[in-house]
Coordinates of C-alpha atoms in Angstrom, one line a residue:
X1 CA -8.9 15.8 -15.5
X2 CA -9.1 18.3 -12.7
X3 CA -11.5 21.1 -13.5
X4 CA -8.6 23.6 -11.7
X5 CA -7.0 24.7 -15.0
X6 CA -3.9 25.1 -13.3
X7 CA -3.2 21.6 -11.7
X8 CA -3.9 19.6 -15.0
X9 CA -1.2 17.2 -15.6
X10 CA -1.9 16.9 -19.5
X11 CA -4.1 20.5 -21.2
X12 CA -6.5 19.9 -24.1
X13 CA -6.7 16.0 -24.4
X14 CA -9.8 14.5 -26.2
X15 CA -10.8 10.8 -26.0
X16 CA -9.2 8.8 -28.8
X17 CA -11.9 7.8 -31.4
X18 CA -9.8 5.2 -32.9
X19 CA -6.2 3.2 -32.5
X20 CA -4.4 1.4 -34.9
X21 CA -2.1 -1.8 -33.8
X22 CA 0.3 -3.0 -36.0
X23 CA -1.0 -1.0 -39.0
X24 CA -4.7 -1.8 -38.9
X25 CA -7.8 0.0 -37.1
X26 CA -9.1 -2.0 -33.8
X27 CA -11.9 -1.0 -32.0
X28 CA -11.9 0.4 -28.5
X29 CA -12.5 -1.2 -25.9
X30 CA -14.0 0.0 -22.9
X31 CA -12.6 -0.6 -19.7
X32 CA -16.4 -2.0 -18.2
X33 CA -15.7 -4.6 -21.2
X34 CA -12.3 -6.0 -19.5
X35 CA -13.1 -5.5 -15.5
X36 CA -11.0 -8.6 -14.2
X37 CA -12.6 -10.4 -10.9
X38 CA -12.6 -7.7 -7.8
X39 CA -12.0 -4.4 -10.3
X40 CA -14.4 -1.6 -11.0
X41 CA -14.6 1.6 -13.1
X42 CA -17.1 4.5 -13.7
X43 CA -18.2 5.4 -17.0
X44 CA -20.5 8.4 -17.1
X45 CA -23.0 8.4 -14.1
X46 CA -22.9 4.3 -13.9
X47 CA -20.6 2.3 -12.4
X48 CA -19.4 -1.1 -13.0
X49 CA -18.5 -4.3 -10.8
X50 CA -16.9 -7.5 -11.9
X51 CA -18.2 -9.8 -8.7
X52 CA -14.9 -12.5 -7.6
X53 CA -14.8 -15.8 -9.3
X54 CA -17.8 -17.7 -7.5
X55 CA -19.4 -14.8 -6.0
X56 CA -23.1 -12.9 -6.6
X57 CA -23.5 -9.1 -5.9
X58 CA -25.7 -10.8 -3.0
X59 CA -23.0 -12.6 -1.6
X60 CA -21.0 -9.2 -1.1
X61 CA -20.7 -6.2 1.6
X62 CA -20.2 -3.5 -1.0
X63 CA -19.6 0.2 0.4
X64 CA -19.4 3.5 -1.2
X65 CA -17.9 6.8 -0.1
X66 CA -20.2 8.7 0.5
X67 CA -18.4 12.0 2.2
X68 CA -16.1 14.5 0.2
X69 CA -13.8 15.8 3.3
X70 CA -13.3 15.1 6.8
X71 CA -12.7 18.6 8.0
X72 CA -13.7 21.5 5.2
X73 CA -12.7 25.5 5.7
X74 CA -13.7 27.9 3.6
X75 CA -14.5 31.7 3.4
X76 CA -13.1 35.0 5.2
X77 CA -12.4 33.6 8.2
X78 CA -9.3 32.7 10.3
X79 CA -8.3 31.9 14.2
X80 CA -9.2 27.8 14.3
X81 CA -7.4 24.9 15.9
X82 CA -8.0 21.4 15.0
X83 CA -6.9 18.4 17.1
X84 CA -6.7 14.9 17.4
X85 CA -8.7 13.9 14.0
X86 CA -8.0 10.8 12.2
X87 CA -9.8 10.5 8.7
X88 CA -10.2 7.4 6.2
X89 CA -12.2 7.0 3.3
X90 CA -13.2 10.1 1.7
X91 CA -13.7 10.7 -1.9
X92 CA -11.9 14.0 -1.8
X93 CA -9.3 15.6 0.7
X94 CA -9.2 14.3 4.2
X95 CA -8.3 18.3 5.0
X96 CA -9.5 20.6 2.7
X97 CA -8.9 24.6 3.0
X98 CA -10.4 26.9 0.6
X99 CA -10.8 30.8 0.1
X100 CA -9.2 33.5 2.7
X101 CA -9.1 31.2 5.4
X102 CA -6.3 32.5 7.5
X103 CA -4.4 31.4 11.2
X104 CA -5.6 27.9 10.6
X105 CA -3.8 25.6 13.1
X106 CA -4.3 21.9 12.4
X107 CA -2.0 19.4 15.3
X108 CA -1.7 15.9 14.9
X109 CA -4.5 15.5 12.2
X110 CA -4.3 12.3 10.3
X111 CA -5.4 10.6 7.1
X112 CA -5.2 7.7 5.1
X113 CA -6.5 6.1 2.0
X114 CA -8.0 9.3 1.0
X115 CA -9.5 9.5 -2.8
X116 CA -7.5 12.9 -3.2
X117 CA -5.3 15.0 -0.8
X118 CA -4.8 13.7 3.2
X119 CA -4.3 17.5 3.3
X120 CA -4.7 20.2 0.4
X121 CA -4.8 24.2 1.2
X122 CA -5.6 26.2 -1.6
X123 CA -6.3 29.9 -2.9
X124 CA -5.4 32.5 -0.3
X125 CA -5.0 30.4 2.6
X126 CA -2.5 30.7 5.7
X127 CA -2.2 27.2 7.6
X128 CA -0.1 25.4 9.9
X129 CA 0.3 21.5 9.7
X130 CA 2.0 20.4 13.1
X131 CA 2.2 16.4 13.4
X132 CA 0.5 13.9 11.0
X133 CA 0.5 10.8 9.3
X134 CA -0.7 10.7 5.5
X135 CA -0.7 7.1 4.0
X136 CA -2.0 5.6 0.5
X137 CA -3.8 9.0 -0.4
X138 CA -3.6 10.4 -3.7
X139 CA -0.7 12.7 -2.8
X140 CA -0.2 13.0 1.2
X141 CA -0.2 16.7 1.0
X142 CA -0.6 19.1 -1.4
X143 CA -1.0 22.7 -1.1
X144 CA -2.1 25.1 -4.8
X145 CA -2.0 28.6 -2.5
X146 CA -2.7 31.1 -4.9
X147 CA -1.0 33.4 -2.5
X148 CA -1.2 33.1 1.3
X149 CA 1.2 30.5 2.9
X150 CA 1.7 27.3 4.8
X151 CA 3.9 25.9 7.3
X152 CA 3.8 21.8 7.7
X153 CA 6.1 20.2 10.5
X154 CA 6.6 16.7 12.1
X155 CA 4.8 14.6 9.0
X156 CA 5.0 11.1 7.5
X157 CA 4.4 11.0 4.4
X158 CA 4.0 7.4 2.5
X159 CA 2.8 4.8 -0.1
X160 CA 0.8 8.1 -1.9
X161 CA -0.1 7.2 -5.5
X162 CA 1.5 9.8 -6.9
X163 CA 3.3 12.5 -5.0
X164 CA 4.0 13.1 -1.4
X165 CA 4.6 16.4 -0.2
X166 CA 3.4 18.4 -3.5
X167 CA 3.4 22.3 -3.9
X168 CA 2.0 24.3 -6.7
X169 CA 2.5 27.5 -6.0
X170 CA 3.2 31.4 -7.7
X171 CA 5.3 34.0 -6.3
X172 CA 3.4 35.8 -4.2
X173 CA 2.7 32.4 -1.8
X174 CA 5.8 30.7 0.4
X175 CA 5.7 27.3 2.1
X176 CA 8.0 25.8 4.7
X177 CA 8.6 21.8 5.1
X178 CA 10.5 20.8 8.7
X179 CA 11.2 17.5 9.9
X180 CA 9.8 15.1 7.2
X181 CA 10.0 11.6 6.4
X182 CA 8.6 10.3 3.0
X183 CA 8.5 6.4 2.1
X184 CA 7.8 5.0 -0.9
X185 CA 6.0 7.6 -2.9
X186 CA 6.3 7.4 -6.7
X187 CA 7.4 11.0 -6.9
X188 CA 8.3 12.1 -2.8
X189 CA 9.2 15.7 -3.1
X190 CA 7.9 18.5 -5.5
X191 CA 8.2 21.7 -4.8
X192 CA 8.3 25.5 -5.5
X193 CA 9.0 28.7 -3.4
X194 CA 9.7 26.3 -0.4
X195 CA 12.4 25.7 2.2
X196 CA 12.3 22.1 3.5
X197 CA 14.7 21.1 5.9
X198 CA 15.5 17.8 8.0
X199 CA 14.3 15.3 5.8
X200 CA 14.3 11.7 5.1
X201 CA 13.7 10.5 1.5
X202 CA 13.7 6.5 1.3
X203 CA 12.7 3.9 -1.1
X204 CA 12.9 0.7 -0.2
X205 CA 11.3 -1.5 -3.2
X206 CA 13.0 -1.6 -6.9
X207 CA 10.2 1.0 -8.8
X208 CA 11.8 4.4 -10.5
X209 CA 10.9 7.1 -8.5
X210 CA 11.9 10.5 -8.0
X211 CA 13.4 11.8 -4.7
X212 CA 13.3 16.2 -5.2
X213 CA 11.5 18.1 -7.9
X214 CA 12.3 21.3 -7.7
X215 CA 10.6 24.4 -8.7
X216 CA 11.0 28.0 -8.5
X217 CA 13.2 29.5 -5.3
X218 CA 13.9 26.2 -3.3
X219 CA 16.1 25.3 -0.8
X220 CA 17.0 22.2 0.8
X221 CA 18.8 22.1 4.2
X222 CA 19.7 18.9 5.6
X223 CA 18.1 16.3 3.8
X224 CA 19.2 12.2 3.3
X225 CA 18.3 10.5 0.6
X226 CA 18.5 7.1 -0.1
X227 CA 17.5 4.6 -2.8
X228 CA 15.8 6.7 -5.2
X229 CA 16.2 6.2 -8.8
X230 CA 16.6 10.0 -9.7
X231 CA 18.0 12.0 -6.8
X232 CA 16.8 15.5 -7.8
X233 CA 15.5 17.1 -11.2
X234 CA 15.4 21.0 -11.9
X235 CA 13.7 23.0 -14.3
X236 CA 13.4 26.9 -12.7
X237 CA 15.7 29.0 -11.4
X238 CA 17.5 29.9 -8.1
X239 CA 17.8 26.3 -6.2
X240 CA 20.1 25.6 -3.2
X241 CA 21.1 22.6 -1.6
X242 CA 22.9 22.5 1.9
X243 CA 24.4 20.0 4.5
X244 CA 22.8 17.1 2.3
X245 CA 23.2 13.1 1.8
X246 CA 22.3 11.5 -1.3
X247 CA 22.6 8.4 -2.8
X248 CA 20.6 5.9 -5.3
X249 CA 20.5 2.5 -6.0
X250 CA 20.1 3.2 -10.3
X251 CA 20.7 6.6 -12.1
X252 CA 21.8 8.0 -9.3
X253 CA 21.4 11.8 -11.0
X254 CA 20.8 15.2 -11.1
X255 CA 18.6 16.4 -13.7
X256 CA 18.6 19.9 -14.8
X257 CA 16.6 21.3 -17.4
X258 CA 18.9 24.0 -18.4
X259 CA 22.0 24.6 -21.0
X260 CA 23.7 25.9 -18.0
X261 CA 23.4 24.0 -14.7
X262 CA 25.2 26.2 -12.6
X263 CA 22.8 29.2 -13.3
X264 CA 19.8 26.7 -11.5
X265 CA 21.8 24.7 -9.2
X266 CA 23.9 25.5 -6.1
X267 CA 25.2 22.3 -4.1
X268 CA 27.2 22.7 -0.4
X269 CA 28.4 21.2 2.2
X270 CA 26.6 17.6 1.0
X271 CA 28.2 14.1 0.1
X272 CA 26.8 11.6 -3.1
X273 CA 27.4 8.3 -4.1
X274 CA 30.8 8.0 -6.4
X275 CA 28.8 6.6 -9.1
X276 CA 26.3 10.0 -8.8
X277 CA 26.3 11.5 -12.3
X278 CA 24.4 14.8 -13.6
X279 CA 22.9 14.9 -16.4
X280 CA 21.5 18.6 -17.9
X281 CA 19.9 20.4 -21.0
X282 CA 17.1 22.3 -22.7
X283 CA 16.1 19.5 -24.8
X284 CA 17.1 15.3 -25.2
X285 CA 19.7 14.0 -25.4
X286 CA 20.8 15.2 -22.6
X287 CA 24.5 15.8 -21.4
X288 CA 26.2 13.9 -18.5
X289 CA 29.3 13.5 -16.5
X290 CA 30.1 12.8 -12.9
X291 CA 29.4 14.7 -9.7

């Protein structure tokens, strides 16, 4: 529901006005009218508690976010250098860099439980992310350059909601990932126009999850990879992957989005699991066949 067009996951959804189960129309429900003990929502302006079992509002130390960012660029300008921050508990991006800000420097700048982004660069921006630590954030960094670029080194990434090192990008921005390590995050890589080298990509619970998405004009160089259901899925052109170690616990595939794999994908120099299989098409059902 973002109002950035270009980041919306789903385009042109209304709310549902009706649903039918099993053949006959039900009411909805909303989701103030089935808050179980500890939950909350928002609906409109107002938003809704369900106290735990036993407990009045009164009884309760209730807080509320009240800030949008810890550290907020924007504008023509360039030359800073941030240090030694550590934010929590913003309702937005714990680093947030709009407009034509340009030679931002940001070193060991850390963020966790973030409503959005621990760090998010965006528009025409030029920053460099040395050292940090982005846990249970919405995505633990994600950068929508417009153009511009951005240059992230020496991060943990882990436990994000959805992705953790997320680029959206067009051709006229580049990005550069060294020295990562990603834990746990539902989706852990997705990129486009990026080279990422020396990573580590681990799962360690049993949820599906997808190791590298890969966009437009990617490389990988020296990444492991281990216990991820899908190991990597393309769907653009001109991908590379080098000097690489990959194995998962499930599928255990490649998925290409393309009649002809080897158009998208080039593989060297990198050992799978014996049980890896890839899997490739335009449309489902897709083809398959080992390694």
């Amino acid at each position: 529901h973002s109002s950035i067009r270009e980041v919306r996951r789903y385009q042109g959804l209304k709310k549902p006005t009706w649903v039918k189960l099993n053949g006959k129309k039900v009411d909805l429900i909303m989701t103030k009218s089935a808050l179980q003990p500890g939950q909350w929502c928002r609906e409109g302006k107002d938003m809704y508690y369900m106290p735990p079992k036993g407990k009045k509002i009164g009884d309760l130390k209730i807080e509320s976010i009240i800030r949008q960012n810890g550290v907020f660029l924007s504008g023509s300008t360039k030359y800073y250098v941030i240090k030694n921050i550590n934010v929590q508990h913003v309702y937005n991006d714990g680093y947030n860099i709009h407009g034509r800000v340009t030679k931002a420097e940001f070193y060991n700048c850390n963020a966790r439980q973030c409503g959005d982004e621990g760090f998010s660069s965006h528009d025409y921006c030029e920053t460099l992310l040395d050292g940090a630590v982005y846990t249970e954030c919405d995505n633990g960094i994600a950068n929508v350059n417009i153009a511009g670029s951005s240059i992230t080194r020496n991060v943990i990434l882990a436990d994000s909601r959805h992705v953790g090192f997320l680029i959206l990008s067009n051709k006229k921005a580049t990005h550069t990932l060294e020295n990562a390590i990603l834990i746990n995050n539902p989706n852990q890589l997705s990129i486009a126009d990026t080279v990422a080298s020396n990573l580590l990509i681990v799962r360690t619970d049993k949820k599906y999850s997808h190791a590298i998405g890969c966009g437009r004009n990617t490389v990988i160089n020296k990444a492991t990879v281990a216990g991820n259901s899908r190991l990597i899925r393309l769907d653009k052109k001109s991908n590379t992957v080098f000097n690489s170690l990959l194995a998962g616990p499930d599928q255990r595939a490649l998925h290409v989005r393309f009649d002809d794999p080897a158009k998208l994908l080039q593989i060297k120099n990198s050992i799978f699991d014996s049980s890896t299989v890839i899997e490739w098409g335009s449309r489902y059902p897709w083809k398959t066949m080992p390694i």
